[in-house]
Amino acid sequence: MSKPLSDHDKKKQISVRGLAGVENVADLKTNFNRHLHFTLVKDRNVATKRDYYFALANTVRDHLVGRWIRTQQSYYEKDPKRVYYLSLEFYMGRTLQNTMVNLALENACDEAMYQLGLDMEELQEMEEDAGLGNGGLGRLAACFLDSMASLGLASYGYGIRYEFGIFNQKIANGWQVEEADDWLRYGNPWEKARPEYMRPVQFYGRTEHHPDGIKWVDTQVVLALPYDTPVPGYRNNIVNTMRLWSAKAPCDFNLKDFNVGGYIQAVLDRNLAENISRVLYPNDNFFEGKELRLKQEYFVVAATLQDIIRRFKTSKFGSRETVRTDFSTLPEKVAIQLNDTHPALAIPELMRVLVDEEKLPWEKAWDICVKTCAYTNHTVLPEALERWPIDLFHTLLPRHLEIIYEINRRHLERIASLYPGDVDRLRRMSMIEEGSQKRVNMAHLCIVGSHAVNGVARIHSDILKATVFKDFYEMDPHKFQNKTNGITPRRWLVMCNPGLAEVIAERIGEDFIRDLDQLQKLRNFVNDEAFIRDVAKVKQENKLKFAVHLEEHYKVKINPNSMFDVQVKRIHEYKRQLLNCLHIITFYNRIKKEPNKEWTPRTIMIGGKAAPGYHTAKMIIRLITAIGEVVNNDPVVDDRLKVIFLENYRVTLAEKAIPASDLSEQISTAGTEASGTGNMKFMLNGALTIGTMDGANVEMAEEAGEDNFFIFGMRVDDVEAMDVKGYNAFEYYSRIPELKQAIDQIAGGFFSPKQPDLFKDIVNMLMHNDRFKVFADYEDYMKCQEKVSALYKKPKEWTKKVIMNIAGSGKFSSDRTIAQYAHDIWGVEPTLEKLAAPDDL
Ligand SMILES: *Cc1c(COP(=O)(O)O)cnc(C)c1O
């Protein structure tokens, strides 16, 4: 009998992981040992697993350096139009494996580590996630960087180097507890500080109006110190830059004034300035009007625009060095994409630089500004829209407030001339909202200051035009576009699911990794017995591996033959984790009622972080853990239902959970989830979706075929009709006995016997104050879940639908999304050209 293949040997067979040539492996071993000695200053007697990770990271990083320098030099020489993606969040996750995948080094590194007696996967586990994001918006920015590099665009990500990213979530006695994410504690091998490019950023002060222009004076200065991280394209030798700014107090901070004897205090107070880049605000889809957050938003914008303008002025084109002074060509050389309104201050800041500093006339500056900037909207939830109080603005950024008033004055003048006498329209469209407290509406500023405004899925872009931005669409229809979100197939397939990537590559070759539409070819294999078997086998292997992780972590026995039913995303009322809970409870009650029936076993997993200040979200987590305590310990249920709250959901956990999932829960109230990207990750990794007609689900069902998609619930029209008629939760509660039973159990302490009224707030909300109409979709959801269970009993039929989903997932590559932004908004063309490989390594 032949020995079963080890994990290591199995991986060697996978071609998508790159070639492991002998010379390659020998060099990697040499360089690894060199780094262990010279960089880590250790020998193998005292080296820790973390030392080995750092030695490997440095070895791999060396392969980026020549490519990075060469790429940046080619941009300098060819001077193409640059794309600047401005974002308060870049949710990057880990970098080592992604770098190895994109540079085709994975197999060679694995072999080198193996020969040195080390397990590469164990070393990878030592890397901290770069958790500089909350959820979908930040992860989208990260996927876009990968696609922009892979498509050869001269592009940059600009953001903040938070010292603390999204908190680590611990579950203690069923409750979420937050811990600080000290991700830089052991150093970050992927970043390079560039103190020589430090920039000053001003705050506070006042304006002085002189005949020759306006001056912003008596300001406080904070320095922005850039850290560069390489962003390699997929096997094209291109390496772009993500530049993140860190706040530094100037050396003379607080020492200028008549501060006799205040030296020690002044040095201590440097913290105040440096707090700007201390921590990511942990809200997803929620606006919190804190001064420090506004400082962060201006900090990234002011530092970035100085960089953009310096690069514009000094770039070399042709053979001669020139200093550009004619700003009218700025829009031909620069595109600025605003990831939501968070970097909206780029608009008044660009106006300030052009008018106050470069002395351009207002009209000229405004024309340049609009042609340069574009804005992506990510949500229609009113509580998420940024509306900054005027007082705060006036104190922190007095000149910018003046500029916004002037932009608004001209904007209102135009509306008045287009719609004479329509006073209400002026009020609705103003950038300044009147009321007990005046506020600046940042979305209105962005629409007016941009040449393109886009939503992130077809249905969402339609909703923008029909509702929240209706007036703006009527006035400037040409600005409004759709760019359906996408995900990078490198991280979300090749890297996290090499087994699936390999069985696909065996059928259609490896080109789908660059051109995901080629997955369509898999439709030819939907009746191919061997392919069906291979796809099912990969899923089973992924499930077994994840089950080991779960059993270690949660001390529950997992039935690997049960359906892995997964909902992972931020905890939010609109995402309706509560609807999932009602399904769990009803399924549990049905098993208890008929314990001898042949139920389709499920392992139901829910994971996600609640914003620390979001009480209801935290209670939802407590309810999920409470249901788990009852269900998981009920001997009647046994291994037919387990409920697990996946602790600390983040990019790295997504990479493990999604390839192991059978069923993806995408159950938001229609009209509330702008796009979703988690939904796409599941589809690409061979899960079926149960979902509402919301966000990108609509287009996913279209691509997969509705027969291959579990659609349920109200459509946007139904929700709107219900808003007119009024939603009456009690009507559903009293009419549907199983719903009533579930609610009565939650309300009566069935899941919290020691504290029967623990969930009274949740029950009250559901019964009397539910903006997201959970009960209205309950019946249809339950019926749909029964169909899911019935199909799961026919593994071959199930896998055929899985194949139809994978085959239809090509549209959801972020390469497609970025190609559309490039063509329709930025005016640049992607190239599939490769840069020559550098010969220094
Ligand atoms: C993709 C992703 C998200 C977004 O998920 P949605 O279901 O679209 O909200 C959030 N968090 C992480 C860690 C992700 O990888």
PDB file of N, CA and C and ligand atoms in Angstrom, residues 91 135-136 139 492 568-569 575 649-651 654 666 676-678 681, ligand 1:
ATOM      1  N   TYR A  91      -8.063  47.223   4.395  1.00  0.00           N
ATOM      2  CA  TYR A  91      -8.160  46.007   5.217  1.00  0.00           C
ATOM      3  C   TYR A  91      -7.356  44.908   4.502  1.00  0.00           C
ATOM      4  N   GLY A 135     -14.646  46.424   7.503  1.00  0.00           N
ATOM      5  CA  GLY A 135     -15.394  45.377   6.805  1.00  0.00           C
ATOM      6  C   GLY A 135     -15.245  45.556   5.314  1.00  0.00           C
ATOM      7  N   GLY A 136     -16.399  45.502   4.619  1.00  0.00           N
ATOM      8  CA  GLY A 136     -16.387  45.483   3.160  1.00  0.00           C
ATOM      9  C   GLY A 136     -15.673  46.669   2.501  1.00  0.00           C
ATOM     10  N   ARG A 139     -11.923  46.282   2.871  1.00  0.00           N
ATOM     11  CA  ARG A 139     -11.439  45.115   2.123  1.00  0.00           C
ATOM     12  C   ARG A 139     -11.514  45.392   0.617  1.00  0.00           C
ATOM     13  N   TRP A 492      -8.657  35.452  -2.948  1.00  0.00           N
ATOM     14  CA  TRP A 492      -9.910  34.785  -2.577  1.00  0.00           C
ATOM     15  C   TRP A 492     -10.167  33.489  -3.343  1.00  0.00           C
ATOM     16  N   VAL A 568     -20.884  35.303   7.959  1.00  0.00           N
ATOM     17  CA  VAL A 568     -19.781  36.082   8.531  1.00  0.00           C
ATOM     18  C   VAL A 568     -19.758  37.458   7.893  1.00  0.00           C
ATOM     19  N   LYS A 569     -19.812  38.469   8.721  1.00  0.00           N
ATOM     20  CA  LYS A 569     -19.849  39.874   8.300  1.00  0.00           C
ATOM     21  C   LYS A 569     -20.006  40.688   9.573  1.00  0.00           C
ATOM     22  N   LYS A 575     -28.149  43.724   8.462  1.00  0.00           N
ATOM     23  CA  LYS A 575     -27.656  42.472   7.881  1.00  0.00           C
ATOM     24  C   LYS A 575     -28.467  41.262   8.384  1.00  0.00           C
ATOM     25  N   TYR A 649     -13.770  37.446  13.790  1.00  0.00           N
ATOM     26  CA  TYR A 649     -13.832  37.368  12.322  1.00  0.00           C
ATOM     27  C   TYR A 649     -13.015  38.514  11.718  1.00  0.00           C
ATOM     28  N   ARG A 650     -12.111  38.156  10.817  1.00  0.00           N
ATOM     29  CA  ARG A 650     -11.187  39.105  10.179  1.00  0.00           C
ATOM     30  C   ARG A 650     -10.751  38.490   8.870  1.00  0.00           C
ATOM     31  N   VAL A 651      -9.886  39.144   8.105  1.00  0.00           N
ATOM     32  CA  VAL A 651      -9.521  38.639   6.781  1.00  0.00           C
ATOM     33  C   VAL A 651      -8.970  37.214   6.874  1.00  0.00           C
ATOM     34  N   ALA A 654     -11.656  34.716   7.454  1.00  0.00           N
ATOM     35  CA  ALA A 654     -12.457  34.575   6.226  1.00  0.00           C
ATOM     36  C   ALA A 654     -11.775  33.600   5.265  1.00  0.00           C
ATOM     37  N   GLN A 666     -26.814  35.572   2.974  1.00  0.00           N
ATOM     38  CA  GLN A 666     -26.746  36.975   2.527  1.00  0.00           C
ATOM     39  C   GLN A 666     -28.168  37.536   2.588  1.00  0.00           C
ATOM     40  N   GLY A 676     -22.183  44.303  -0.920  1.00  0.00           N
ATOM     41  CA  GLY A 676     -21.653  43.104  -0.312  1.00  0.00           C
ATOM     42  C   GLY A 676     -20.493  42.630  -1.170  1.00  0.00           C
ATOM     43  N   THR A 677     -19.490  42.076  -0.520  1.00  0.00           N
ATOM     44  CA  THR A 677     -18.400  41.412  -1.241  1.00  0.00           C
ATOM     45  C   THR A 677     -18.154  40.029  -0.644  1.00  0.00           C
ATOM     46  N   GLY A 678     -18.574  39.855   0.605  1.00  0.00           N
ATOM     47  CA  GLY A 678     -18.502  38.532   1.218  1.00  0.00           C
ATOM     48  C   GLY A 678     -19.278  37.534   0.364  1.00  0.00           C
ATOM     49  N   LYS A 681     -17.159  36.179  -2.387  1.00  0.00           N
ATOM     50  CA  LYS A 681     -16.103  35.252  -1.948  1.00  0.00           C
ATOM     51  C   LYS A 681     -16.669  33.839  -1.814  1.00  0.00           C
TER      52      LYS A 681
HETATM   53  C1  LIG B   1     -15.202  40.497   2.645  1.00  0.00           C
HETATM   54  C2  LIG B   1     -15.148  40.866   4.072  1.00  0.00           C
HETATM   55  C3  LIG B   1     -16.154  41.649   4.634  1.00  0.00           C
HETATM   56  C4  LIG B   1     -17.376  42.107   3.859  1.00  0.00           C
HETATM   57  O1  LIG B   1     -18.386  41.153   4.032  1.00  0.00           O
HETATM   58  P1  LIG B   1     -19.915  41.498   3.671  1.00  0.00           P
HETATM   59  O2  LIG B   1     -20.591  40.189   3.864  1.00  0.00           O
HETATM   60  O3  LIG B   1     -19.919  41.941   2.255  1.00  0.00           O
HETATM   61  O4  LIG B   1     -20.352  42.522   4.639  1.00  0.00           O
HETATM   62  C5  LIG B   1     -16.080  41.964   5.978  1.00  0.00           C
HETATM   63  N1  LIG B   1     -15.049  41.545   6.737  1.00  0.00           N
HETATM   64  C6  LIG B   1     -14.066  40.785   6.226  1.00  0.00           C
HETATM   65  C7  LIG B   1     -12.965  40.343   7.121  1.00  0.00           C
HETATM   66  C8  LIG B   1     -14.070  40.421   4.892  1.00  0.00           C
HETATM   67  O5  LIG B   1     -13.070  39.683   4.400  1.00  0.00           O
END
